[in-house]
Short mmCIF file of C-alpha atoms in Angstrom, two decimals:
data_model
loop_
_atom_site.label_atom_id
_atom_site.label_comp_id
_atom_site.label_asym_id
_atom_site.label_seq_id
_atom_site.Cartn_x
_atom_site.Cartn_y
_atom_site.Cartn_z
CA PHE A 1 148.73 14.53 167.12
CA LEU A 2 147.61 13.52 163.87
CA SER A 3 145.70 9.85 164.43
CA PRO A 4 143.78 7.33 162.14
CA THR A 5 141.60 7.11 165.34
CA LEU A 6 139.09 9.90 164.61
CA GLY A 7 137.86 10.92 160.62
CA VAL A 8 136.97 14.14 159.83
CA ASP A 9 135.21 13.89 156.43
CA THR A 10 134.92 17.60 155.94
CA GLU A 11 134.57 18.12 152.29
CA GLY A 12 131.76 14.82 152.13
CA ARG A 13 130.10 16.76 155.17
CA HIS A 14 130.25 20.21 153.49
CA TYR A 15 128.29 19.18 150.40
CA LEU A 16 125.56 17.30 152.25
CA VAL A 17 125.06 20.66 153.94
CA SER A 18 125.21 22.48 151.23
CA LYS A 19 122.81 20.62 149.44
CA ALA A 20 120.50 20.86 152.38
CA VAL A 21 120.97 24.37 152.12
CA GLU A 22 119.90 25.00 148.38
CA GLU A 23 116.92 23.10 148.96
CA VAL A 24 115.55 24.36 151.88
CA GLN A 25 116.40 28.13 150.18
CA LYS A 26 114.63 27.24 147.45
CA ILE A 27 111.50 25.88 149.58
CA ILE A 28 111.65 29.24 151.87
CA GLN A 29 112.20 31.78 148.70
CA GLN A 30 108.99 30.19 147.03
CA LEU A 31 107.39 30.82 150.28
CA THR A 32 108.22 34.08 151.21
CA ALA A 33 107.64 35.53 147.53
CA GLU A 34 104.38 34.57 148.48
CA ILE A 35 104.26 35.92 151.89
CA SER A 36 105.61 39.03 150.03
CA TYR A 37 102.67 38.95 147.27
CA LYS A 38 99.80 38.46 150.15
CA ALA A 39 101.65 41.47 152.06
CA VAL A 40 103.92 44.34 151.18
CA ARG A 41 105.64 44.65 154.50
CA PHE A 42 107.73 41.38 153.76
CA GLN A 43 110.23 40.53 151.15
CA ALA A 44 110.91 37.80 149.83
CA ILE A 45 114.69 36.35 150.45
CA SER A 46 117.32 36.35 147.99
CA ASN A 47 118.50 33.64 145.90
CA SER A 48 121.93 33.53 145.78
CA GLY A 49 123.00 29.93 147.25
CA ILE A 50 124.88 28.42 150.38
CA HIS A 51 126.45 31.99 150.83
CA ASN A 52 123.13 33.84 151.33
CA GLU A 53 123.35 36.19 154.00
CA ASN A 54 120.08 35.67 154.88
CA ILE A 55 120.79 32.08 156.01
CA LYS A 56 122.52 30.78 158.51
CA VAL A 57 123.16 26.92 159.61
CA LEU A 58 123.85 27.01 163.40
CA ALA A 59 124.14 22.82 163.04
CA PRO A 60 123.04 20.44 160.39
CA SER A 61 119.47 20.31 161.17
CA GLN A 62 118.89 23.55 162.43
CA PHE A 63 118.90 27.32 159.98
CA LEU A 64 118.26 30.51 161.26
CA ILE A 65 116.76 32.72 158.25
CA THR A 66 116.38 36.43 158.43
CA VAL A 67 112.93 37.80 156.37
CA PRO A 68 113.80 41.25 155.37
CA LEU A 69 111.03 44.15 156.26
CA ARG A 70 109.82 46.62 153.59
CA GLY A 71 109.18 50.01 154.17
CA LEU A 72 111.54 51.35 156.78
CA THR A 73 114.29 53.59 155.12
CA GLY A 74 116.53 56.48 156.71
CA TYR A 75 117.20 54.80 160.05
CA ARG A 76 118.63 57.06 162.78
CA GLU A 77 119.18 56.49 166.77
CA CYS A 78 117.19 58.72 169.11
CA GLN A 79 117.18 59.29 172.88
CA VAL A 80 114.77 56.08 174.10
CA ARG A 81 111.82 57.07 176.05
CA HIS A 82 112.60 55.12 179.29
CA TRP A 83 109.65 53.93 180.35
CA ARG A 84 106.68 51.51 178.39
CA TYR A 85 103.53 50.75 180.70
CA TYR A 86 101.62 48.37 178.06
CA THR A 87 101.11 44.60 177.32
CA VAL A 88 101.98 43.07 173.49
CA HIS A 89 98.18 43.12 173.20
CA GLY A 90 98.01 47.14 174.26
CA ALA A 91 96.67 46.46 177.67
CA LYS A 92 98.12 49.04 180.25
CA LEU A 93 100.38 47.70 182.98
CA LEU A 94 100.96 49.19 186.36
CA SER A 95 104.80 48.46 186.30
CA SER A 96 107.03 49.58 183.60
CA VAL A 97 108.12 46.95 181.04
CA ARG A 98 111.91 45.76 181.61
CA ASP A 99 114.98 47.76 179.59
CA PRO A 100 116.34 46.01 176.88
CA GLU A 101 119.66 43.86 177.64
CA GLU A 102 122.50 45.25 175.30
CA LEU A 103 121.83 42.96 172.50
CA HIS A 104 118.16 44.18 171.63
CA GLN A 105 116.70 47.94 171.60
CA TRP A 106 113.42 49.29 171.22
CA LEU A 107 112.53 50.47 167.75
CA GLU A 108 109.99 53.31 167.01
CA VAL A 109 108.47 54.23 163.70
CA GLU A 110 109.52 57.76 164.11
CA GLN A 111 113.25 56.43 163.92
CA PHE A 112 112.96 56.30 159.88
CA SER A 113 112.94 58.99 157.78
CA LYS A 114 110.48 57.22 155.35
CA SER A 115 108.01 54.52 156.34
CA LEU A 116 104.82 53.05 154.94
CA GLN A 117 101.54 53.70 156.32
CA GLN A 118 100.77 49.82 157.35
CA TRP A 119 103.85 50.25 159.88
CA HIS A 120 101.58 52.69 161.79
CA GLU A 121 98.64 50.50 162.15
CA GLU A 122 97.41 48.66 165.09
CA ASP A 123 98.53 45.40 163.93
CA VAL A 124 102.15 46.06 164.73
CA ASN A 125 102.60 49.43 166.75
CA ILE A 126 101.87 50.50 170.23
CA GLU A 127 102.31 54.02 171.05
CA GLY A 128 104.54 54.40 168.22
CA ASP A 129 106.87 51.27 168.92
CA LEU A 130 106.97 48.89 166.48
CA VAL A 131 106.06 45.59 168.57
CA PRO A 132 108.38 42.26 167.82
CA ALA A 133 105.71 39.99 169.24
CA LYS A 134 102.91 42.09 167.05
CA VAL A 135 104.93 41.58 163.64
CA LEU A 136 105.02 37.97 164.50
CA ILE A 137 102.06 37.43 165.14
CA VAL A 138 101.29 38.67 161.83
CA PHE A 139 104.00 36.88 159.99
CA ARG A 140 102.77 33.68 161.57
CA GLU A 141 99.47 34.02 159.67
CA LEU A 142 101.10 34.27 156.57
CA VAL A 143 103.06 31.79 157.01
CA GLU A 144 100.57 29.13 157.44
CA LYS A 145 98.26 30.70 155.07
CA SER A 146 100.96 30.92 152.25
CA ILE A 147 102.33 27.30 153.19
CA VAL A 148 98.94 25.99 151.68
CA SER A 149 98.50 28.38 148.87
CA CYS A 150 101.90 27.47 147.63
CA ASN A 151 100.74 23.64 148.14
CA LEU A 152 103.63 23.27 150.46
CA SER A 153 102.12 21.42 153.35
CA SER A 154 103.96 18.09 152.12
CA LYS A 155 107.23 19.74 152.98
CA VAL A 156 106.79 22.52 155.47
CA THR A 157 105.01 22.62 159.07
CA VAL A 158 104.71 25.17 161.23
CA LEU A 159 106.10 24.03 164.79
CA GLU A 160 104.46 24.75 168.03
CA SER A 161 106.26 27.32 170.23
CA PHE A 162 105.84 28.84 173.54
CA SER A 163 107.63 31.64 172.51
CA SER A 164 106.31 33.99 169.95
CA VAL A 165 109.23 33.24 167.40
CA VAL A 166 107.94 31.40 164.06
CA ARG A 167 110.11 27.93 163.40
CA VAL A 168 109.28 25.35 160.74
CA ALA A 169 109.88 21.84 159.93
CA VAL A 170 111.35 21.64 156.20
CA GLU A 171 111.79 18.07 154.63
CA THR A 172 114.53 17.82 152.63
CA SER A 173 115.86 14.79 150.42
CA GLU A 174 118.38 13.85 153.02
CA SER A 175 116.53 14.52 156.25
CA GLN A 176 113.97 17.19 158.09
CA VAL A 177 115.49 20.81 158.85
CA GLU A 178 114.43 23.08 161.76
CA VAL A 179 114.11 26.49 160.46
CA GLU A 180 113.47 29.55 162.23
CA LEU A 181 112.16 32.24 159.60
CA VAL A 182 112.88 35.99 161.45
CA PRO A 183 111.35 39.15 160.07
CA ALA A 184 114.75 41.43 160.11
CA VAL A 185 114.74 45.23 159.51
CA GLU A 186 118.03 46.02 157.35
CA ILE A 187 119.86 48.94 158.73
CA PRO A 188 122.94 49.33 155.73
CA THR A 189 123.13 53.37 156.41
CA CYS A 190 124.85 53.09 160.23
CA TRP A 191 126.79 51.26 162.35
CA PRO A 192 125.12 51.15 166.13
CA GLU A 193 126.68 53.67 169.02
CA LYS A 194 126.30 50.46 171.55
CA ALA A 195 128.73 48.23 169.42
CA ARG A 196 132.11 50.09 170.00
CA TRP A 197 134.31 47.88 167.85
CA PRO A 198 136.90 47.52 167.40
CA ARG A 199 137.71 48.45 171.31
CA CYS A 200 141.36 49.46 170.55
CA LEU A 201 143.45 49.81 167.78
CA LYS A 202 144.09 46.09 166.42
CA ARG A 203 146.12 44.26 163.83
CA TRP A 204 142.59 42.23 162.93
CA PRO A 205 140.92 43.03 161.21
CA SER A 206 142.70 45.77 158.96
CA GLN A 207 141.75 49.04 159.75
CA GLU A 208 140.55 49.38 155.88
CA LYS A 209 138.27 45.74 156.52
CA VAL A 210 136.79 47.60 159.64
CA GLN A 211 135.82 50.53 157.54
CA CYS A 212 134.29 48.49 155.46
CA ILE A 213 132.42 46.20 157.85
CA LYS A 214 131.08 49.61 159.64
CA SER A 215 129.69 50.67 156.23
CA LEU A 216 127.75 48.18 155.90
CA GLY A 217 125.75 48.58 158.97
CA PHE A 218 123.31 46.14 160.88
CA ASP A 219 119.91 44.53 161.48
CA LEU A 220 117.58 44.33 163.51
CA LEU A 221 115.65 40.82 164.78
CA ALA A 222 111.73 40.07 165.55
CA ARG A 223 113.19 37.62 167.77
CA SER A 224 111.39 38.67 171.16
CA ASN A 225 108.28 40.16 172.84
CA TYR A 226 109.36 44.00 173.10
CA HIS A 227 112.59 44.31 172.10
CA TRP A 228 114.44 43.87 168.80
CA GLN A 229 118.12 42.16 168.52
CA LEU A 230 120.83 43.70 166.91
CA CYS A 231 122.71 41.20 164.32
CA PHE A 232 125.83 41.95 162.42
CA SER A 233 125.56 39.13 159.71
CA ARG A 234 126.91 41.62 156.77
CA ALA A 235 130.18 42.43 158.93
CA GLU A 236 130.25 38.64 160.02
CA HIS A 237 130.14 37.11 156.64
CA ILE A 238 132.53 39.69 155.59
CA LEU A 239 135.22 38.39 158.32
CA MET A 240 134.62 34.90 157.23
CA GLU A 241 135.17 35.96 153.43
CA GLY A 242 138.52 37.40 154.09
CA LEU A 243 139.96 35.28 156.42
CA ASP A 244 142.80 33.44 154.78
CA GLU A 245 144.16 36.20 152.56
CA ASP A 246 147.71 35.82 153.89
CA GLY A 247 147.35 32.32 152.77
CA GLY A 248 146.70 30.66 156.52
CA CYS A 249 144.90 27.98 157.92
CA ARG A 250 141.82 29.61 159.60
CA ARG A 251 139.23 28.60 157.87
CA LYS A 252 140.44 25.22 157.79
CA CYS A 253 140.56 25.23 161.46
CA PHE A 254 136.87 26.58 161.37
CA ARG A 255 135.72 23.64 159.44
CA VAL A 256 137.37 21.10 161.30
CA MET A 257 135.83 22.63 164.53
CA ARG A 258 132.93 22.68 163.49
CA GLN A 259 132.72 19.22 162.42
CA MET A 260 134.63 17.91 165.18
CA LYS A 261 131.71 19.43 167.51
CA GLU A 262 129.01 17.82 165.71
CA ASP A 263 130.31 14.31 165.66
CA VAL A 264 131.82 14.14 168.98
CA TRP A 265 131.84 17.30 171.15
CA CYS A 266 128.32 18.55 171.02
CA ALA A 267 126.54 16.42 168.51
CA GLY A 268 122.27 16.86 168.20
CA ASN A 269 119.27 18.89 166.80
CA LYS A 270 119.49 21.48 169.28
CA PRO A 271 123.09 21.37 170.60
CA VAL A 272 124.01 24.26 173.30
CA ILE A 273 127.10 25.03 171.06
CA THR A 274 126.32 26.01 167.48
CA ALA A 275 128.37 27.10 164.59
CA TYR A 276 127.46 30.50 165.67
CA HIS A 277 129.65 30.32 168.81
CA LEU A 278 132.39 28.81 167.25
CA GLN A 279 132.54 31.52 164.36
CA THR A 280 132.88 33.92 167.18
CA VAL A 281 135.56 32.04 169.41
CA LEU A 282 137.72 32.22 165.76
CA PHE A 283 137.17 36.16 165.49
CA TRP A 284 138.37 36.34 168.70
CA THR A 285 141.26 33.93 168.19
CA CYS A 286 142.25 35.81 164.84
CA GLU A 287 141.99 39.12 166.99
CA LYS A 288 144.67 37.88 169.34
CA TYR A 289 146.72 36.03 167.11
CA PRO A 290 146.89 38.61 163.90
CA ARG A 291 150.02 37.35 162.42
CA THR A 292 150.47 35.25 159.39
CA LYS A 293 153.10 33.03 161.02
CA ASP A 294 150.10 32.46 163.64
CA TRP A 295 148.61 30.52 161.27
CA ARG A 296 150.77 28.60 159.15
CA CYS A 297 150.85 25.40 161.35
CA PHE A 298 147.73 23.84 161.23
CA PRO A 299 148.01 21.62 164.17
CA GLU A 300 149.23 24.46 166.40
CA ALA A 301 146.22 27.01 165.47
CA PHE A 302 143.86 24.16 165.82
CA LEU A 303 145.01 23.43 169.46
CA ARG A 304 144.39 27.44 170.25
CA LEU A 305 140.64 27.74 169.11
CA VAL A 306 139.98 24.37 170.74
CA GLN A 307 142.01 25.85 174.12
CA LYS A 308 139.59 28.92 173.78
CA LEU A 309 136.39 27.20 173.75
CA HIS A 310 137.06 25.24 176.11
CA LYS A 311 137.60 27.86 178.38
CA CYS A 312 134.85 29.48 177.50
CA VAL A 313 132.40 26.82 177.58
CA SER A 314 133.69 26.04 181.15
CA GLN A 315 133.44 29.53 182.40
CA HIS A 316 130.03 29.58 180.76
CA PHE A 317 131.02 32.65 178.96
CA LEU A 318 131.76 33.99 175.30
CA LYS A 319 131.38 37.73 174.83
CA HIS A 320 129.25 38.94 171.53
CA TYR A 321 132.18 40.13 169.04
CA PHE A 322 130.75 43.23 168.54
CA LEU A 323 128.95 44.11 171.92
CA LYS A 324 131.39 43.35 174.49
CA ASN A 325 128.88 43.06 177.44
CA THR A 326 126.94 40.77 176.27
CA ASN A 327 127.60 36.47 176.73
CA LEU A 328 126.26 34.86 174.28
CA LEU A 329 126.21 31.75 176.65
CA LYS A 330 124.01 33.37 179.48
CA TYR A 331 121.09 31.76 178.65
CA ALA A 332 122.37 28.19 178.15
CA ASN A 333 121.80 24.80 179.92
CA THR A 334 124.74 24.78 182.27
CA SER A 335 124.77 21.00 182.62
CA ASP A 336 124.78 21.02 178.74
CA LEU A 337 128.09 23.27 178.78
CA ASP A 338 129.57 21.16 181.11
CA LEU A 339 129.24 18.07 179.22
CA VAL A 340 130.62 19.53 176.30
CA ALA A 341 133.36 21.20 178.54
CA SER A 342 134.08 17.82 179.74
CA LYS A 343 135.08 16.23 176.10
CA LEU A 344 136.72 19.07 174.92
CA ALA A 345 138.99 18.42 178.02
CA VAL A 346 139.57 14.85 177.31
CA PHE A 347 140.29 15.80 173.56
CA LEU A 348 143.01 18.53 174.54
CA GLU A 349 144.71 16.15 176.91
CA ASN A 350 145.18 13.51 173.81
CA PRO A 351 144.05 15.33 170.57
CA VAL A 352 143.93 12.49 168.02
CA PHE A 353 142.28 12.62 164.59
CA CYS A 354 142.77 12.72 160.91
CA LEU A 355 141.71 14.47 157.85
CA ASP A 356 140.22 12.67 155.08
#
């Protein structure tokens, strides 16, 4: 199983990714500080290094960075109005807008006990709803103006997009990185009712860890036209942070699987399988194999992870860890998934690699 055939230099690659994260973070921190100065509703990202919860490295050249929104506090869930009859521009519709899927929800300004007057204005609000597409339009304009006022035009370029999402290309010392900048409502005070987690009494994570995670709340991301996307980045960060408290090899398995994905199974700038998918596979496997002895032998533990990944990719089905009815591969290109599945199958027939 261990062979000199294929080298996986995880430490060297980790250094390069860490360097890129630091460079991108410094540029986006400067950019969002300028945006925050121009518009009180947006907050600058923090400057806390590679473990910054605002930054997700989906692939070596594909990042997602959440930009906190300011002036919305005291969130509470409410009975949702079922019918909306408006476009994102405010025009009336004859038929209602579709309901959100499980990973998404509507967001009304009245759900917050305190809100800045700016959130009641027509540039982001229609009939009491905070509309993600309108927030993104305002945000995109601020990004474009702030790139110029910060003299970042040589380093940051706003990319064209068919949807309302805001993507920029950032030049680093090593390469170009594509970054999706996502306005986010941070809700650290409660856990969403639809996230019925844990599903039953499990040995992993511990009950103490579960209570800690649920006390950190969740976020709502502006990534679509009408509906806000639920995000559990703080919960996921805590789960990853305490992975090997028992001395196991879970983090090592994840690191090697991630590198194998990037080098062999699913390379490219916009891979169909991202680090987030691998992290979800890891969480499900940790839950299924909670005992310390299950993670003592690296080859066995690593093979279990790859087998789980192969099953999910082959079936085009990977459950969200916190929202059981959400398939993270629902909108993925099936041909791309089948190609990854075939490469995983080849590896599982003859698993050869070495660790440099």
